[in-house]
Coordinates of C-alpha atoms in Angstrom, one line a residue:
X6 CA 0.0 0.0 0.0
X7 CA 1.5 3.2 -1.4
X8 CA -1.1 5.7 -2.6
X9 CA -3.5 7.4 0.0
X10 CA -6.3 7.0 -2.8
X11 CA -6.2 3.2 -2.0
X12 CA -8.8 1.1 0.5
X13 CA -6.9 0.9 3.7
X14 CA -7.7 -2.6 4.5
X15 CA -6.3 -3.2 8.3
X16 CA -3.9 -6.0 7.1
X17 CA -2.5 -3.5 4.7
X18 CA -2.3 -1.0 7.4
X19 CA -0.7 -3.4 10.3
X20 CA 1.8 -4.0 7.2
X21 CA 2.8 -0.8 6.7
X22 CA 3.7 0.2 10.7
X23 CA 5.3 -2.9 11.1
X24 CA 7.6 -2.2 8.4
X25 CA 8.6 1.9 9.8
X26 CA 8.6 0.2 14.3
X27 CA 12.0 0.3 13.8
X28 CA 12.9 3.4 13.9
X29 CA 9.2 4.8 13.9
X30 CA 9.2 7.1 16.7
X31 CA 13.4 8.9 15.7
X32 CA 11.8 9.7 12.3
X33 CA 8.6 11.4 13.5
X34 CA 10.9 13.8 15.8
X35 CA 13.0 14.5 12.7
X36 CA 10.6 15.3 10.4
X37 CA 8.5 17.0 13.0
X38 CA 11.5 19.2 13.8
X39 CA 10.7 17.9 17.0
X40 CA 7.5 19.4 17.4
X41 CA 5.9 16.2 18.1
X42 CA 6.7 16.5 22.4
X43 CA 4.3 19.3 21.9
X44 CA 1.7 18.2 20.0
X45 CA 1.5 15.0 23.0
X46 CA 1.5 17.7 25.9
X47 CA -1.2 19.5 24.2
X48 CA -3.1 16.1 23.6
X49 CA -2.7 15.1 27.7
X50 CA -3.6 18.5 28.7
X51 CA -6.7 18.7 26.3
X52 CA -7.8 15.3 28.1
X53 CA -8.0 16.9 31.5
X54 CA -7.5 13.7 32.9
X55 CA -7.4 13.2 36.6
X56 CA -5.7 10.8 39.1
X57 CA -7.1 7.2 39.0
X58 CA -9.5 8.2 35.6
X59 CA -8.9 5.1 32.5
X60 CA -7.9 6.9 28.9
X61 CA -7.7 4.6 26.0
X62 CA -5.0 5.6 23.8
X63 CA -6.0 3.9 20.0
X64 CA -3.4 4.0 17.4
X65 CA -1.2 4.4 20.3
X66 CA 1.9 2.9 18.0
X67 CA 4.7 2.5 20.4
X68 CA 3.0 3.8 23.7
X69 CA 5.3 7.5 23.4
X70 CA 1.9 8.9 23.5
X71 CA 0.6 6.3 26.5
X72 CA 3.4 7.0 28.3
X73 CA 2.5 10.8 27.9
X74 CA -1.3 10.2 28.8
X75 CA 0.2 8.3 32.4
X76 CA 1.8 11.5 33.5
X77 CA -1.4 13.0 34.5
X78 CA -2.0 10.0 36.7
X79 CA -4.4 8.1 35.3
X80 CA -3.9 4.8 34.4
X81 CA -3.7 5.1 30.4
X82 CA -3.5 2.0 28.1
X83 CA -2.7 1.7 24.5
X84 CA -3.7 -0.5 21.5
X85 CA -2.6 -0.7 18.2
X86 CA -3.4 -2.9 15.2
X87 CA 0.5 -3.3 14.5
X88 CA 2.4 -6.1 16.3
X89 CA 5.8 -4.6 14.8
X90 CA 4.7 -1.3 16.3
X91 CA 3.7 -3.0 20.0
X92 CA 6.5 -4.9 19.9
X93 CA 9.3 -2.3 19.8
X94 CA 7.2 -0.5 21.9
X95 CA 7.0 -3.4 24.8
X96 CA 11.0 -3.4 24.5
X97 CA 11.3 0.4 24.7
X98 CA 8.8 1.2 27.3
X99 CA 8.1 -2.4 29.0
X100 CA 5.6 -0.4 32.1
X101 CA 3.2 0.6 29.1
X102 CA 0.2 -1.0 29.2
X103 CA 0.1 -2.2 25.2
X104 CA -2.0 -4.4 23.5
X105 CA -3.4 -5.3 20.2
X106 CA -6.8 -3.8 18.9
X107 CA -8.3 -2.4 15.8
X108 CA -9.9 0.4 16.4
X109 CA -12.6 -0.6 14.4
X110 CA -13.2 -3.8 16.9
X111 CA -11.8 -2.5 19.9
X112 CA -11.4 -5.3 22.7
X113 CA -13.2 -3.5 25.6
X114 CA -17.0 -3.9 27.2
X115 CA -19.3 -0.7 26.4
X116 CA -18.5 2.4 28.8
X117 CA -14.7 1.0 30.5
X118 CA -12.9 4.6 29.8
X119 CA -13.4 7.7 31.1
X120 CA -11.3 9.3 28.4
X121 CA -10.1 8.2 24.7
X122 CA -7.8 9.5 22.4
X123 CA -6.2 8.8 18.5
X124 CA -3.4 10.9 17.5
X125 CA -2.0 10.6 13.8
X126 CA -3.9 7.4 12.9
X127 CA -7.6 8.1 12.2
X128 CA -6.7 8.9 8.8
X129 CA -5.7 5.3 8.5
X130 CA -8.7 3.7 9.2
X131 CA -10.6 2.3 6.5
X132 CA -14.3 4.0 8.3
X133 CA -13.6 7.2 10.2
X134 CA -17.2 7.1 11.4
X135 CA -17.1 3.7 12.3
X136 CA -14.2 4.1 13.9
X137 CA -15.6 7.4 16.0
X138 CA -18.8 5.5 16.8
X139 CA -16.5 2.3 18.4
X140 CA -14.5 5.0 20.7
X141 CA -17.5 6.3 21.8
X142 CA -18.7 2.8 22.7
X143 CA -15.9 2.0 24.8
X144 CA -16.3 5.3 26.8
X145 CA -18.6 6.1 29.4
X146 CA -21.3 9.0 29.2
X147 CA -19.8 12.6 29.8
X148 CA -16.4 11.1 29.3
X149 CA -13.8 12.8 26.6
X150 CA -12.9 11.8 23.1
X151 CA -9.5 14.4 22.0
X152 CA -8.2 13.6 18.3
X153 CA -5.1 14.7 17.7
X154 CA -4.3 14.5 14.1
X155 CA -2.7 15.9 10.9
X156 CA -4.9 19.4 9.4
X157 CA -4.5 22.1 6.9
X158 CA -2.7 25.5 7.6
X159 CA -5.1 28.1 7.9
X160 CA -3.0 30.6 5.8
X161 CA -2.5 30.0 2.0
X162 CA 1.3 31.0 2.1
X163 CA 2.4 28.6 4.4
X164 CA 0.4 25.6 3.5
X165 CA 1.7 26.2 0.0
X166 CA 5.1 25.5 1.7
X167 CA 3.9 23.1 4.3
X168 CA 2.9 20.9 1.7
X169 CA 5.7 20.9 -0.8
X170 CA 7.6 19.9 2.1
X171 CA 5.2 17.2 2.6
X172 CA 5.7 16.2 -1.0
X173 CA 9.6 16.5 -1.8
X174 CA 11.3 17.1 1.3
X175 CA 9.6 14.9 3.5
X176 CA 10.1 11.7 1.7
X177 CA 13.8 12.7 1.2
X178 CA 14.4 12.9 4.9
X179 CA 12.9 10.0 5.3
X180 CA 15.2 7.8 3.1
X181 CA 17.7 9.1 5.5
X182 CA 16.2 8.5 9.0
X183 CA 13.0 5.6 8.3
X184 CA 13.4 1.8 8.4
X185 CA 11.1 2.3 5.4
X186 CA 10.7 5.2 4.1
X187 CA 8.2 4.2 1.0
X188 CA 5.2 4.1 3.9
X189 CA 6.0 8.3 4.0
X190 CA 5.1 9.1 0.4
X191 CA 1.7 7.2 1.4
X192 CA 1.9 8.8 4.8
X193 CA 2.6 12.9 2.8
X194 CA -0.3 11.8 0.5
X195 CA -2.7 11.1 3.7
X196 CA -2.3 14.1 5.1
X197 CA -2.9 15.9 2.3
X198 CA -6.6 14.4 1.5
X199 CA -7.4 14.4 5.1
X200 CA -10.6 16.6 5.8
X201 CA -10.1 20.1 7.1
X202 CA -10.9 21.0 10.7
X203 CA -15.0 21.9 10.2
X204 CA -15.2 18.9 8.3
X205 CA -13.7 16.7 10.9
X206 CA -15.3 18.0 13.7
X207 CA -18.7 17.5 11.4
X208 CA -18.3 13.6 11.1
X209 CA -17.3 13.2 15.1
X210 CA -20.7 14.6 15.7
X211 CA -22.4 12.3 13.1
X212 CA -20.7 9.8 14.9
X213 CA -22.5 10.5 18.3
X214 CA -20.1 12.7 19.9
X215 CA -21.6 16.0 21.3
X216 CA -19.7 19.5 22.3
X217 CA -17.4 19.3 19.6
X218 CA -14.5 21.5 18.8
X219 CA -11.3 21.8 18.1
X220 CA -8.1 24.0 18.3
X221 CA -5.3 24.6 16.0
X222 CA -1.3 23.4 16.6
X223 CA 1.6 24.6 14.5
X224 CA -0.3 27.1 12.6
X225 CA -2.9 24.3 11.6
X226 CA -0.3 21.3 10.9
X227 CA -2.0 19.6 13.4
X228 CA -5.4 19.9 14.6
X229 CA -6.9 18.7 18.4
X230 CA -10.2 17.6 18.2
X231 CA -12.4 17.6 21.8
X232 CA -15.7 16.0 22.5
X233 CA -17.7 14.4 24.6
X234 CA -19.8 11.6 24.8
X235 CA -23.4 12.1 25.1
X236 CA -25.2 11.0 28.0

C-alpha cells in the first residue's frame, strides 16, 4: 500500500507500521522538527484527565503517547493494530500497558474509559465514522474523546510551503532516517486528503459525539479535536 487513494484494508495498514517500528518514533521527531513532544502535551492537557481516571489511547503505535497520557496519573492503556509497532514498543517502554486492537473492533466492554484518544492514525482507518462510533462505545457518558491528528494551515502561504515539504522534502528525509521510508510518500499523500478541521469536527458529531470543537497546533499542521460523549 503506497497511494493514499487506496482502501486501507487493516492488514495492509498493520503492514505498513510494522515495516517503519524500527525506527518509527526517531523519524517522527526528525521530520516534525521535534515538534511532536508538543503536540503530546497539548493532547494530555486537552484530556483533563485526573488521578485514578482510565484513557484509552488507540493507534497508540509504540505507547510515546501512552506513556504521555500516564503522567497525569491516570492509568492510560494503548492498542494498536501493528504487532511490529507494539512490539518495539514493549521493548522500549516495557511499564506501558500495550495491547493489540483495531480500532474498528476494539477489545473493551461498552463504557470501560473515562477518556479516549487517537493521535496521527484516524486517517488510516478504513471508516472514520465507524471508527468514532467504536471510541464512543468503549467510553462512558460525559467522558472525553481528543483527536489529535494531521490538518490544513489556515493561511494559503504557508500551506503552499507546508505541503511541498510534505511532497519532496519529507520523503527525502525519510530515506535518510525511516526503516522504510516508501510508507512516508503514502503517509505525505494522507495528510494531504485528510478533511479540514470543520469537516472533521462535522463527522465526530455524526458519529454520536456532542460539544465538539477543536483547536489549532503549529499554525494548523495539526489539529486537536475535543468532545464528549453524550449522555
Amino acid at each position: 500500500m503506497t497511494r493514499a487513494n487506496l482502501d486501507k484494508q487493516p492488514h495492509e495498514v498493520a503492514e505498513m507500521f510494522d515495516g517503519v517500528a524500527e525506527r518509527y518514533d526517531l523519524t517522527n521527531t526528525v521530520l516534525s522538527f521535534g515538534q511532536d513532544k508538543g503536540w503530546r502535551r497539548a493532547t494530555r492537557a486537552a484530556l483533563r484527565l485526573q488521578t485514578g481516571q482510565k484513557v484509552l489511547d488507540v493507534g497508540a503505535g509504540t505507547g510515546v503517547s501512552t506513556e504521555e497520557l500516564a503522567r497525569s496519573g491516570a492509568y492510560a492503556v494503548g492498542a494498536d493494530l501493528s504487532i511490529g509497532m507494539l512490539r518495539a514498543g514493549r521493548h522500549s517502554r516495557p511499564f506501558v500497558p500495550l495491547l493489540a486492537g483495531d480500532a474498528l473492533q476494539l477489545p473493551f466492554a461498552d463504557a470501560t474509559f473515562d477518556a479516549v484518544t487517537i493521535s496521527f492514525a484516524l486517517r488510516n482507518v478504513v471508516d472514520t465514522r465507524a471508527a468514532l462510533r467504536e471510541l464512543a462505545r468503549v467510553t462512558r457518558p460525559g467522558g472525553r474523546l481528543v483527536v489529535c491528528e494531521f490538518s490544513h494551515p489556515t493561511n494559503f502561504t504557508f500551506r503552499t510551503i507546508y505541503l511541498s515539504y510534505l511532497m519532496q522534502s519529507l520523503p527525502a528525509v525519510a530515506r535518510r532516517v525511516s526503516s522504510n521510508p516508501d510508507a512516508y510518500v503514502y503517509l505525505a499523500e494522507s495528510i494531504q486528503m485528510w478533511p479540514n478541521q470543520r469537516d472533521l469536527a462535522t463527522r465526530i458529531q455524526e458519529a454520536g459525539w456532542t460539544q465538539v470543537g477543536w483547536r489549532n497546533l503549529s499554525a494548523g499542521i495539526v489539529a486537536l479535536h475535543r468532545a464528549v460523549r453524550e449522555s
